[in-house]
Amino acid sequence: MKRMIFIFILALVAAGAAQAQRGLAIASLFGGRYKHSPHATEIVVTGSKAERINLDVYRSLSVTDRALVPPVVRAVTSDGSKAVSKEVEYRQGRLYYGYYVLSPRNGNNRFIFYLDQSLARKQPANVVTLIYMEGDVSSAYIKKLIKQ
């Protein structure tokens, strides 16, 4: 019986995290095609662990295979086009950095962060990172969290 309760609670947490990005193009990237790829790492933080950093949802996806990057860029730029605020930088004609503040949902502020480290001037790396964050926090707080 304890096992069934644990599975039920786990399913609720996963469903809550999945709902967080509902309506966003990036939603298709999390828990989907990259989940079992050896060239991608997905991290989902919800519940008490997310609360430790004052968030309700933290999801990140890191991709190391350039062939997997175009759908990530399309989703990010699609969602970014609807952002209420954004900071974007292109290098060599490609999206290098994107920080997007989305319209609030259910009382929470929502943020998307994208970085293509292969375009970094110092110590480039073959990693593309996408992070989705949601919580009752300010943009300044999120920027400080990203810099850590």
mmCIF file of N, CA and C in Angstrom:
data_model
loop_
_atom_site.group_PDB
_atom_site.id
_atom_site.type_symbol
_atom_site.label_atom_id
_atom_site.label_comp_id
_atom_site.label_asym_id
_atom_site.label_seq_id
_atom_site.Cartn_x
_atom_site.Cartn_y
_atom_site.Cartn_z
ATOM 1 N N MET A 1 0.819 -1.188 0.000
ATOM 2 C CA MET A 1 0.000 0.000 0.000
ATOM 3 C C MET A 1 0.869 1.261 0.000
ATOM 4 N N LYS A 2 1.962 1.257 0.794
ATOM 5 C CA LYS A 2 2.859 2.402 0.836
ATOM 6 C C LYS A 2 3.459 2.672 -0.537
ATOM 7 N N ARG A 3 3.746 1.596 -1.248
ATOM 8 C CA ARG A 3 4.329 1.736 -2.577
ATOM 9 C C ARG A 3 3.344 2.409 -3.530
ATOM 10 N N MET A 4 2.091 2.063 -3.456
ATOM 11 C CA MET A 4 1.065 2.670 -4.306
ATOM 12 C C MET A 4 0.909 4.155 -3.986
ATOM 13 N N ILE A 5 0.945 4.501 -2.724
ATOM 14 C CA ILE A 5 0.835 5.906 -2.328
ATOM 15 C C ILE A 5 2.039 6.686 -2.848
ATOM 16 N N PHE A 6 3.234 6.100 -2.726
ATOM 17 C CA PHE A 6 4.441 6.737 -3.230
ATOM 18 C C PHE A 6 4.342 6.963 -4.733
ATOM 19 N N ILE A 7 3.898 5.964 -5.471
ATOM 20 C CA ILE A 7 3.762 6.088 -6.934
ATOM 21 C C ILE A 7 2.744 7.161 -7.288
ATOM 22 N N PHE A 8 1.647 7.219 -6.542
ATOM 23 C CA PHE A 8 0.618 8.223 -6.791
ATOM 24 C C PHE A 8 1.177 9.633 -6.558
ATOM 25 N N ILE A 9 1.902 9.823 -5.468
ATOM 26 C CA ILE A 9 2.487 11.129 -5.166
ATOM 27 C C ILE A 9 3.513 11.516 -6.226
ATOM 28 N N LEU A 10 4.327 10.582 -6.643
ATOM 29 C CA LEU A 10 5.310 10.828 -7.681
ATOM 30 C C LEU A 10 4.630 11.244 -8.982
ATOM 31 N N ALA A 11 3.531 10.590 -9.321
ATOM 32 C CA ALA A 11 2.778 10.941 -10.528
ATOM 33 C C ALA A 11 2.206 12.353 -10.429
ATOM 34 N N LEU A 12 1.720 12.724 -9.265
ATOM 35 C CA LEU A 12 1.186 14.080 -9.079
ATOM 36 C C LEU A 12 2.274 15.135 -9.248
ATOM 37 N N VAL A 13 3.444 14.885 -8.687
ATOM 38 C CA VAL A 13 4.555 15.824 -8.814
ATOM 39 C C VAL A 13 4.965 15.954 -10.280
ATOM 40 N N ALA A 14 5.066 14.843 -10.976
ATOM 41 C CA ALA A 14 5.432 14.869 -12.391
ATOM 42 C C ALA A 14 4.387 15.599 -13.208
ATOM 43 N N ALA A 15 3.115 15.377 -12.906
ATOM 44 C CA ALA A 15 2.036 16.057 -13.633
ATOM 45 C C ALA A 15 2.095 17.555 -13.379
ATOM 46 N N GLY A 16 2.383 17.967 -12.156
ATOM 47 C CA GLY A 16 2.493 19.384 -11.847
ATOM 48 C C GLY A 16 3.630 20.043 -12.597
ATOM 49 N N ALA A 17 4.755 19.355 -12.678
ATOM 50 C CA ALA A 17 5.899 19.895 -13.413
ATOM 51 C C ALA A 17 5.591 19.983 -14.901
ATOM 52 N N ALA A 18 4.888 18.998 -15.422
ATOM 53 C CA ALA A 18 4.533 19.004 -16.840
ATOM 54 C C ALA A 18 3.562 20.136 -17.153
ATOM 55 N N GLN A 19 2.651 20.443 -16.236
ATOM 56 C CA GLN A 19 1.680 21.516 -16.440
ATOM 57 C C GLN A 19 2.356 22.882 -16.467
ATOM 58 N N ALA A 20 3.492 23.000 -15.833
ATOM 59 C CA ALA A 20 4.154 24.288 -15.708
ATOM 60 C C ALA A 20 4.420 24.932 -17.060
ATOM 61 N N GLN A 21 4.844 24.170 -18.024
ATOM 62 C CA GLN A 21 5.165 24.720 -19.336
ATOM 63 C C GLN A 21 4.020 24.566 -20.333
ATOM 64 N N ARG A 22 2.865 24.113 -19.861
ATOM 65 C CA ARG A 22 1.742 23.904 -20.771
ATOM 66 C C ARG A 22 1.499 25.176 -21.586
ATOM 67 N N GLY A 23 1.304 25.009 -22.862
ATOM 68 C CA GLY A 23 1.077 26.143 -23.742
ATOM 69 C C GLY A 23 2.348 26.731 -24.317
ATOM 70 N N LEU A 24 3.499 26.239 -23.887
ATOM 71 C CA LEU A 24 4.772 26.716 -24.412
ATOM 72 C C LEU A 24 5.366 25.700 -25.379
ATOM 73 N N ALA A 25 6.079 26.189 -26.367
ATOM 74 C CA ALA A 25 6.734 25.297 -27.327
ATOM 75 C C ALA A 25 7.799 24.433 -26.648
ATOM 76 N N ILE A 26 8.457 24.962 -25.624
ATOM 77 C CA ILE A 26 9.509 24.181 -24.950
ATOM 78 C C ILE A 26 8.950 22.990 -24.187
ATOM 79 N N ALA A 27 7.645 22.962 -23.946
ATOM 80 C CA ALA A 27 7.043 21.836 -23.211
ATOM 81 C C ALA A 27 7.326 20.507 -23.899
ATOM 82 N N SER A 28 7.383 20.524 -25.229
ATOM 83 C CA SER A 28 7.617 19.285 -25.975
ATOM 84 C C SER A 28 9.043 18.763 -25.801
ATOM 85 N N LEU A 29 9.937 19.593 -25.311
ATOM 86 C CA LEU A 29 11.336 19.185 -25.157
ATOM 87 C C LEU A 29 11.586 18.433 -23.853
ATOM 88 N N PHE A 30 10.783 18.737 -22.839
ATOM 89 C CA PHE A 30 10.976 18.124 -21.527
ATOM 90 C C PHE A 30 10.174 16.832 -21.415
ATOM 91 N N GLY A 31 10.823 15.783 -20.903
ATOM 92 C CA GLY A 31 10.148 14.509 -20.694
ATOM 93 C C GLY A 31 9.811 13.780 -21.978
ATOM 94 N N GLY A 32 10.393 14.209 -23.063
ATOM 95 C CA GLY A 32 10.066 13.628 -24.358
ATOM 96 C C GLY A 32 11.253 13.030 -25.060
ATOM 97 N N ARG A 33 11.491 13.534 -26.249
ATOM 98 C CA ARG A 33 12.481 12.942 -27.154
ATOM 99 C C ARG A 33 13.900 12.894 -26.611
ATOM 100 N N TYR A 34 14.247 13.782 -25.701
ATOM 101 C CA TYR A 34 15.613 13.822 -25.189
ATOM 102 C C TYR A 34 15.810 13.003 -23.918
ATOM 103 N N LYS A 35 14.716 12.543 -23.361
ATOM 104 C CA LYS A 35 14.761 11.878 -22.057
ATOM 105 C C LYS A 35 15.746 10.703 -22.001
ATOM 106 N N HIS A 36 15.814 9.910 -23.063
ATOM 107 C CA HIS A 36 16.677 8.728 -23.051
ATOM 108 C C HIS A 36 17.894 8.873 -23.967
ATOM 109 N N SER A 37 18.160 10.079 -24.419
ATOM 110 C CA SER A 37 19.302 10.306 -25.297
ATOM 111 C C SER A 37 20.591 10.348 -24.491
ATOM 112 N N PRO A 38 21.634 9.670 -24.966
ATOM 113 C CA PRO A 38 22.921 9.745 -24.265
ATOM 114 C C PRO A 38 23.586 11.114 -24.444
ATOM 115 N N HIS A 39 23.031 11.945 -25.345
ATOM 116 C CA HIS A 39 23.595 13.266 -25.623
ATOM 117 C C HIS A 39 22.798 14.389 -24.970
ATOM 118 N N ALA A 40 21.943 14.016 -24.024
ATOM 119 C CA ALA A 40 21.123 15.027 -23.357
ATOM 120 C C ALA A 40 20.948 14.667 -21.884
ATOM 121 N N THR A 41 20.842 15.701 -21.079
ATOM 122 C CA THR A 41 20.598 15.531 -19.650
ATOM 123 C C THR A 41 19.435 16.430 -19.264
ATOM 124 N N GLU A 42 18.444 15.832 -18.648
ATOM 125 C CA GLU A 42 17.281 16.596 -18.204
ATOM 126 C C GLU A 42 17.216 16.551 -16.680
ATOM 127 N N ILE A 43 16.983 17.714 -16.095
ATOM 128 C CA ILE A 43 16.852 17.821 -14.649
ATOM 129 C C ILE A 43 15.511 18.468 -14.331
ATOM 130 N N VAL A 44 14.763 17.865 -13.420
ATOM 131 C CA VAL A 44 13.485 18.400 -12.976
ATOM 132 C C VAL A 44 13.559 18.558 -11.460
ATOM 133 N N VAL A 45 13.279 19.766 -11.001
ATOM 134 C CA VAL A 45 13.284 20.035 -9.567
ATOM 135 C C VAL A 45 11.940 20.664 -9.211
ATOM 136 N N THR A 46 11.204 20.004 -8.318
ATOM 137 C CA THR A 46 9.918 20.518 -7.847
ATOM 138 C C THR A 46 9.833 20.272 -6.345
ATOM 139 N N GLY A 47 8.729 20.658 -5.768
ATOM 140 C CA GLY A 47 8.493 20.378 -4.352
ATOM 141 C C GLY A 47 9.480 21.070 -3.437
ATOM 142 N N SER A 48 9.862 20.379 -2.362
ATOM 143 C CA SER A 48 10.704 20.995 -1.330
ATOM 144 C C SER A 48 12.087 21.369 -1.858
ATOM 145 N N LYS A 49 12.611 20.619 -2.810
ATOM 146 C CA LYS A 49 13.930 20.955 -3.363
ATOM 147 C C LYS A 49 13.871 22.264 -4.150
ATOM 148 N N ALA A 50 12.789 22.472 -4.893
ATOM 149 C CA ALA A 50 12.625 23.730 -5.618
ATOM 150 C C ALA A 50 12.378 24.876 -4.652
ATOM 151 N N GLU A 51 11.645 24.599 -3.594
ATOM 152 C CA GLU A 51 11.356 25.636 -2.592
ATOM 153 C C GLU A 51 12.632 26.158 -1.940
ATOM 154 N N ARG A 52 13.650 25.327 -1.856
ATOM 155 C CA ARG A 52 14.924 25.753 -1.267
ATOM 156 C C ARG A 52 15.555 26.894 -2.053
ATOM 157 N N ILE A 53 15.240 26.945 -3.343
ATOM 158 C CA ILE A 53 15.750 28.044 -4.176
ATOM 159 C C ILE A 53 14.610 28.992 -4.561
ATOM 160 N N ASN A 54 13.542 28.977 -3.766
ATOM 161 C CA ASN A 54 12.392 29.876 -3.910
ATOM 162 C C ASN A 54 11.646 29.727 -5.232
ATOM 163 N N LEU A 55 11.665 28.544 -5.808
ATOM 164 C CA LEU A 55 10.947 28.289 -7.052
ATOM 165 C C LEU A 55 9.891 27.209 -6.836
ATOM 166 N N ASP A 56 8.917 27.175 -7.723
ATOM 167 C CA ASP A 56 7.955 26.083 -7.739
ATOM 168 C C ASP A 56 8.402 25.016 -8.738
ATOM 169 N N VAL A 57 9.012 25.454 -9.836
ATOM 170 C CA VAL A 57 9.470 24.535 -10.876
ATOM 171 C C VAL A 57 10.812 24.999 -11.426
ATOM 172 N N TYR A 58 11.722 24.049 -11.579
ATOM 173 C CA TYR A 58 13.002 24.274 -12.243
ATOM 174 C C TYR A 58 13.215 23.079 -13.160
ATOM 175 N N ARG A 59 13.323 23.346 -14.461
ATOM 176 C CA ARG A 59 13.584 22.263 -15.412
ATOM 177 C C ARG A 59 14.726 22.698 -16.307
ATOM 178 N N SER A 60 15.665 21.811 -16.515
ATOM 179 C CA SER A 60 16.760 22.141 -17.415
ATOM 180 C C SER A 60 17.026 20.979 -18.366
ATOM 181 N N LEU A 61 17.522 21.356 -19.527
ATOM 182 C CA LEU A 61 17.886 20.389 -20.547
ATOM 183 C C LEU A 61 19.229 20.825 -21.107
ATOM 184 N N SER A 62 20.213 19.921 -21.070
ATOM 185 C CA SER A 62 21.527 20.174 -21.660
ATOM 186 C C SER A 62 21.736 19.180 -22.780
ATOM 187 N N VAL A 63 22.140 19.685 -23.940
ATOM 188 C CA VAL A 63 22.299 18.855 -25.132
ATOM 189 C C VAL A 63 23.728 19.003 -25.630
ATOM 190 N N THR A 64 24.379 17.866 -25.960
ATOM 191 C CA THR A 64 25.765 17.901 -26.435
ATOM 192 C C THR A 64 25.918 17.468 -27.889
ATOM 193 N N ASP A 65 24.837 17.120 -28.556
ATOM 194 C CA ASP A 65 24.866 16.712 -29.961
ATOM 195 C C ASP A 65 24.239 17.827 -30.796
ATOM 196 N N ARG A 66 25.013 18.446 -31.685
ATOM 197 C CA ARG A 66 24.534 19.577 -32.482
ATOM 198 C C ARG A 66 23.295 19.219 -33.299
ATOM 199 N N ALA A 67 23.135 17.964 -33.678
ATOM 200 C CA ALA A 67 21.965 17.555 -34.454
ATOM 201 C C ALA A 67 20.668 17.691 -33.648
ATOM 202 N N LEU A 68 20.770 17.699 -32.326
ATOM 203 C CA LEU A 68 19.595 17.814 -31.464
ATOM 204 C C LEU A 68 19.232 19.259 -31.143
ATOM 205 N N VAL A 69 20.065 20.204 -31.537
ATOM 206 C CA VAL A 69 19.888 21.597 -31.144
ATOM 207 C C VAL A 69 18.785 22.346 -31.906
ATOM 208 N N PRO A 70 18.627 22.168 -33.229
ATOM 209 C CA PRO A 70 17.631 22.981 -33.946
ATOM 210 C C PRO A 70 16.214 22.983 -33.359
ATOM 211 N N PRO A 71 15.651 21.846 -32.913
ATOM 212 C CA PRO A 71 14.316 21.917 -32.305
ATOM 213 C C PRO A 71 14.300 22.734 -31.004
ATOM 214 N N VAL A 72 15.404 22.720 -30.283
ATOM 215 C CA VAL A 72 15.499 23.501 -29.049
ATOM 216 C C VAL A 72 15.466 24.987 -29.393
ATOM 217 N N VAL A 73 16.253 25.397 -30.376
ATOM 218 C CA VAL A 73 16.300 26.802 -30.785
ATOM 219 C C VAL A 73 14.935 27.253 -31.303
ATOM 220 N N ARG A 74 14.281 26.418 -32.110
ATOM 221 C CA ARG A 74 12.947 26.783 -32.631
ATOM 222 C C ARG A 74 11.952 26.986 -31.498
ATOM 223 N N ALA A 75 11.956 26.096 -30.530
ATOM 224 C CA ALA A 75 11.017 26.208 -29.410
ATOM 225 C C ALA A 75 11.305 27.446 -28.570
ATOM 226 N N VAL A 76 12.571 27.690 -28.296
ATOM 227 C CA VAL A 76 12.951 28.849 -27.486
ATOM 228 C C VAL A 76 12.587 30.148 -28.202
ATOM 229 N N THR A 77 12.896 30.266 -29.473
ATOM 230 C CA THR A 77 12.584 31.502 -30.196
ATOM 231 C C THR A 77 11.079 31.685 -30.361
ATOM 232 N N SER A 78 10.346 30.597 -30.492
ATOM 233 C CA SER A 78 8.886 30.696 -30.564
ATOM 234 C C SER A 78 8.314 31.246 -29.270
ATOM 235 N N ASP A 79 8.716 30.667 -28.147
ATOM 236 C CA ASP A 79 8.243 31.153 -26.853
ATOM 237 C C ASP A 79 8.790 32.547 -26.554
ATOM 238 N N GLY A 80 10.014 32.792 -26.959
ATOM 239 C CA GLY A 80 10.628 34.098 -26.731
ATOM 240 C C GLY A 80 9.926 35.220 -27.467
ATOM 241 N N SER A 81 9.311 34.899 -28.596
ATOM 242 C CA SER A 81 8.604 35.930 -29.353
ATOM 243 C C SER A 81 7.375 36.449 -28.603
ATOM 244 N N LYS A 82 6.906 35.679 -27.614
ATOM 245 C CA LYS A 82 5.740 36.080 -26.821
ATOM 246 C C LYS A 82 6.139 36.615 -25.442
ATOM 247 N N ALA A 83 7.429 36.749 -25.199
ATOM 248 C CA ALA A 83 7.916 37.198 -23.897
ATOM 249 C C ALA A 83 7.544 38.657 -23.643
ATOM 250 N N VAL A 84 7.326 38.992 -22.382
ATOM 251 C CA VAL A 84 7.044 40.381 -22.015
ATOM 252 C C VAL A 84 8.339 41.185 -21.894
ATOM 253 N N SER A 85 9.445 40.483 -21.730
ATOM 254 C CA SER A 85 10.759 41.109 -21.648
ATOM 255 C C SER A 85 11.792 40.080 -22.104
ATOM 256 N N LYS A 86 12.830 40.541 -22.773
ATOM 257 C CA LYS A 86 13.860 39.591 -23.207
ATOM 258 C C LYS A 86 15.196 40.277 -23.408
ATOM 259 N N GLU A 87 16.233 39.471 -23.246
ATOM 260 C CA GLU A 87 17.603 39.854 -23.550
ATOM 261 C C GLU A 87 18.145 38.748 -24.439
ATOM 262 N N VAL A 88 18.596 39.118 -25.633
ATOM 263 C CA VAL A 88 19.020 38.118 -26.610
ATOM 264 C C VAL A 88 20.326 38.560 -27.254
ATOM 265 N N GLU A 89 21.205 37.594 -27.487
ATOM 266 C CA GLU A 89 22.447 37.882 -28.196
ATOM 267 C C GLU A 89 22.684 36.788 -29.229
ATOM 268 N N TYR A 90 23.046 37.219 -30.432
ATOM 269 C CA TYR A 90 23.387 36.291 -31.512
ATOM 270 C C TYR A 90 24.881 36.403 -31.787
ATOM 271 N N ARG A 91 25.494 35.275 -32.092
ATOM 272 C CA ARG A 91 26.891 35.236 -32.508
ATOM 273 C C ARG A 91 26.987 34.315 -33.707
ATOM 274 N N GLN A 92 27.734 34.743 -34.691
ATOM 275 C CA GLN A 92 27.913 33.954 -35.916
ATOM 276 C C GLN A 92 26.564 33.574 -36.517
ATOM 277 N N GLY A 93 25.584 34.443 -36.387
ATOM 278 C CA GLY A 93 24.262 34.203 -36.962
ATOM 279 C C GLY A 93 23.408 33.191 -36.205
ATOM 280 N N ARG A 94 23.864 32.763 -35.033
ATOM 281 C CA ARG A 94 23.107 31.782 -34.235
ATOM 282 C C ARG A 94 22.782 32.368 -32.867
ATOM 283 N N LEU A 95 21.693 31.887 -32.282
ATOM 284 C CA LEU A 95 21.314 32.325 -30.950
ATOM 285 C C LEU A 95 22.361 31.847 -29.957
ATOM 286 N N TYR A 96 22.997 32.788 -29.282
ATOM 287 C CA TYR A 96 23.998 32.458 -28.278
ATOM 288 C C TYR A 96 23.378 32.474 -26.882
ATOM 289 N N TYR A 97 22.636 33.521 -26.597
ATOM 290 C CA TYR A 97 22.099 33.725 -25.257
ATOM 291 C C TYR A 97 20.677 34.256 -25.372
ATOM 292 N N GLY A 98 19.786 33.731 -24.554
ATOM 293 C CA GLY A 98 18.432 34.261 -24.496
ATOM 294 C C GLY A 98 17.900 34.173 -23.078
ATOM 295 N N TYR A 99 17.409 35.290 -22.599
ATOM 296 C CA TYR A 99 16.773 35.333 -21.286
ATOM 297 C C TYR A 99 15.408 35.958 -21.503
ATOM 298 N N TYR A 100 14.360 35.200 -21.210
ATOM 299 C CA TYR A 100 12.996 35.624 -21.515
ATOM 300 C C TYR A 100 12.143 35.618 -20.251
ATOM 301 N N VAL A 101 11.415 36.699 -20.051
ATOM 302 C CA VAL A 101 10.450 36.783 -18.969
ATOM 303 C C VAL A 101 9.081 36.626 -19.619
ATOM 304 N N LEU A 102 8.382 35.581 -19.235
ATOM 305 C CA LEU A 102 7.064 35.301 -19.801
ATOM 306 C C LEU A 102 5.977 35.930 -18.940
ATOM 307 N N SER A 103 4.777 36.009 -19.481
ATOM 308 C CA SER A 103 3.668 36.532 -18.684
ATOM 309 C C SER A 103 3.396 35.573 -17.526
ATOM 310 N N PRO A 104 3.028 36.120 -16.371
ATOM 311 C CA PRO A 104 2.774 35.267 -15.203
ATOM 312 C C PRO A 104 1.627 34.291 -15.448
ATOM 313 N N ARG A 105 1.671 33.176 -14.717
ATOM 314 C CA ARG A 105 0.617 32.169 -14.808
ATOM 315 C C ARG A 105 0.349 31.646 -13.402
ATOM 316 N N ASN A 106 -0.902 31.602 -13.026
ATOM 317 C CA ASN A 106 -1.306 31.122 -11.694
ATOM 318 C C ASN A 106 -0.540 31.822 -10.573
ATOM 319 N N GLY A 107 -0.296 33.121 -10.738
ATOM 320 C CA GLY A 107 0.385 33.887 -9.709
ATOM 321 C C GLY A 107 1.890 33.732 -9.679
ATOM 322 N N ASN A 108 2.441 32.947 -10.603
ATOM 323 C CA ASN A 108 3.889 32.737 -10.639
ATOM 324 C C ASN A 108 4.504 33.419 -11.849
ATOM 325 N N ASN A 109 5.693 33.954 -11.645
ATOM 326 C CA ASN A 109 6.467 34.489 -12.761
ATOM 327 C C ASN A 109 7.172 33.328 -13.452
ATOM 328 N N ARG A 110 7.344 33.456 -14.771
ATOM 329 C CA ARG A 110 7.946 32.373 -15.555
ATOM 330 C C ARG A 110 9.111 32.906 -16.369
ATOM 331 N N PHE A 111 10.172 32.098 -16.446
ATOM 332 C CA PHE A 111 11.402 32.530 -17.100
ATOM 333 C C PHE A 111 11.977 31.396 -17.951
ATOM 334 N N ILE A 112 12.574 31.779 -19.071
ATOM 335 C CA ILE A 112 13.311 30.833 -19.910
ATOM 336 C C ILE A 112 14.722 31.385 -20.078
ATOM 337 N N PHE A 113 15.701 30.506 -19.922
ATOM 338 C CA PHE A 113 17.104 30.862 -20.133
ATOM 339 C C PHE A 113 17.688 29.879 -21.136
ATOM 340 N N TYR A 114 18.420 30.388 -22.127
ATOM 341 C CA TYR A 114 19.044 29.560 -23.162
ATOM 342 C C TYR A 114 20.491 30.021 -23.326
ATOM 343 N N LEU A 115 21.413 29.059 -23.477
ATOM 344 C CA LEU A 115 22.818 29.385 -23.711
ATOM 345 C C LEU A 115 23.456 28.321 -24.588
ATOM 346 N N ASP A 116 24.071 28.773 -25.685
ATOM 347 C CA ASP A 116 24.829 27.885 -26.565
ATOM 348 C C ASP A 116 26.309 28.123 -26.279
ATOM 349 N N GLN A 117 26.890 27.257 -25.467
ATOM 350 C CA GLN A 117 28.271 27.451 -25.018
ATOM 351 C C GLN A 117 29.304 27.246 -26.118
ATOM 352 N N SER A 118 28.904 26.660 -27.233
ATOM 353 C CA SER A 118 29.859 26.502 -28.341
ATOM 354 C C SER A 118 30.216 27.855 -28.951
ATOM 355 N N LEU A 119 29.409 28.869 -28.677
ATOM 356 C CA LEU A 119 29.654 30.213 -29.210
ATOM 357 C C LEU A 119 30.339 31.134 -28.196
ATOM 358 N N ALA A 120 30.730 30.585 -27.057
ATOM 359 C CA ALA A 120 31.407 31.385 -26.023
ATOM 360 C C ALA A 120 32.777 31.811 -26.519
ATOM 361 N N ARG A 121 33.180 33.010 -26.149
ATOM 362 C CA ARG A 121 34.484 33.511 -26.570
ATOM 363 C C ARG A 121 35.611 32.899 -25.750
ATOM 364 N N LYS A 122 35.339 32.675 -24.470
ATOM 365 C CA LYS A 122 36.331 32.033 -23.593
ATOM 366 C C LYS A 122 35.838 30.630 -23.279
ATOM 367 N N GLN A 123 36.673 29.675 -23.440
ATOM 368 C CA GLN A 123 36.384 28.274 -23.125
ATOM 369 C C GLN A 123 35.073 27.766 -23.741
ATOM 370 N N PRO A 124 34.966 27.763 -25.065
ATOM 371 C CA PRO A 124 33.748 27.218 -25.672
ATOM 372 C C PRO A 124 33.603 25.724 -25.372
ATOM 373 N N ALA A 125 32.361 25.283 -25.263
ATOM 374 C CA ALA A 125 32.064 23.880 -24.986
ATOM 375 C C ALA A 125 30.882 23.481 -25.862
ATOM 376 N N ASN A 126 30.837 22.238 -26.228
ATOM 377 C CA ASN A 126 29.770 21.753 -27.097
ATOM 378 C C ASN A 126 28.527 21.401 -26.274
ATOM 379 N N VAL A 127 27.950 22.409 -25.610
ATOM 380 C CA VAL A 127 26.774 22.196 -24.772
ATOM 381 C C VAL A 127 25.779 23.333 -25.015
ATOM 382 N N VAL A 128 24.536 22.944 -25.219
ATOM 383 C CA VAL A 128 23.436 23.901 -25.292
ATOM 384 C C VAL A 128 22.554 23.644 -24.078
ATOM 385 N N THR A 129 22.234 24.708 -23.347
ATOM 386 C CA THR A 129 21.453 24.582 -22.119
ATOM 387 C C THR A 129 20.168 25.385 -22.222
ATOM 388 N N LEU A 130 19.085 24.753 -21.817
ATOM 389 C CA LEU A 130 17.776 25.397 -21.743
ATOM 390 C C LEU A 130 17.262 25.214 -20.324
ATOM 391 N N ILE A 131 16.812 26.313 -19.705
ATOM 392 C CA ILE A 131 16.272 26.241 -18.347
ATOM 393 C C ILE A 131 14.933 26.957 -18.310
ATOM 394 N N TYR A 132 13.951 26.301 -17.699
ATOM 395 C CA TYR A 132 12.641 26.897 -17.453
ATOM 396 C C TYR A 132 12.470 26.999 -15.944
ATOM 397 N N MET A 133 12.097 28.194 -15.462
ATOM 398 C CA MET A 133 11.905 28.405 -14.030
ATOM 399 C C MET A 133 10.583 29.110 -13.791
ATOM 400 N N GLU A 134 9.952 28.741 -12.690
ATOM 401 C CA GLU A 134 8.664 29.330 -12.351
ATOM 402 C C GLU A 134 8.576 29.506 -10.845
ATOM 403 N N GLY A 135 8.097 30.671 -10.431
ATOM 404 C CA GLY A 135 7.929 30.911 -9.002
ATOM 405 C C GLY A 135 7.575 32.354 -8.715
ATOM 406 N N ASP A 136 7.312 32.632 -7.477
ATOM 407 C CA ASP A 136 6.974 33.980 -7.030
ATOM 408 C C ASP A 136 8.271 34.719 -6.712
ATOM 409 N N VAL A 137 9.064 34.944 -7.758
ATOM 410 C CA VAL A 137 10.370 35.593 -7.619
ATOM 411 C C VAL A 137 10.519 36.662 -8.702
ATOM 412 N N SER A 138 11.476 37.543 -8.500
ATOM 413 C CA SER A 138 11.718 38.623 -9.457
ATOM 414 C C SER A 138 12.717 38.189 -10.531
ATOM 415 N N SER A 139 12.760 38.966 -11.583
ATOM 416 C CA SER A 139 13.737 38.729 -12.640
ATOM 417 C C SER A 139 15.151 38.904 -12.104
ATOM 418 N N ALA A 140 15.347 39.877 -11.224
ATOM 419 C CA ALA A 140 16.671 40.093 -10.629
ATOM 420 C C ALA A 140 17.117 38.861 -9.845
ATOM 421 N N TYR A 141 16.192 38.227 -9.123
ATOM 422 C CA TYR A 141 16.530 37.031 -8.369
ATOM 423 C C TYR A 141 16.944 35.903 -9.322
ATOM 424 N N ILE A 142 16.215 35.735 -10.412
ATOM 425 C CA ILE A 142 16.529 34.674 -11.379
ATOM 426 C C ILE A 142 17.899 34.914 -12.008
ATOM 427 N N LYS A 143 18.208 36.142 -12.359
ATOM 428 C CA LYS A 143 19.521 36.445 -12.946
ATOM 429 C C LYS A 143 20.640 36.109 -11.959
ATOM 430 N N LYS A 144 20.419 36.432 -10.710
ATOM 431 C CA LYS A 144 21.413 36.106 -9.680
ATOM 432 C C LYS A 144 21.558 34.582 -9.540
ATOM 433 N N LEU A 145 20.445 33.859 -9.591
ATOM 434 C CA LEU A 145 20.467 32.402 -9.505
ATOM 435 C C LEU A 145 21.221 31.795 -10.694
ATOM 436 N N ILE A 146 21.014 32.315 -11.870
ATOM 437 C CA ILE A 146 21.679 31.816 -13.083
ATOM 438 C C ILE A 146 23.186 32.022 -12.998
ATOM 439 N N LYS A 147 23.614 33.123 -12.455
ATOM 440 C CA LYS A 147 25.051 33.443 -12.387
ATOM 441 C C LYS A 147 25.804 32.563 -11.404
ATOM 442 N N GLN A 148 25.089 31.904 -10.479
ATOM 443 C CA GLN A 148 25.759 31.074 -9.479
ATOM 444 C C GLN A 148 26.391 29.855 -10.082
#
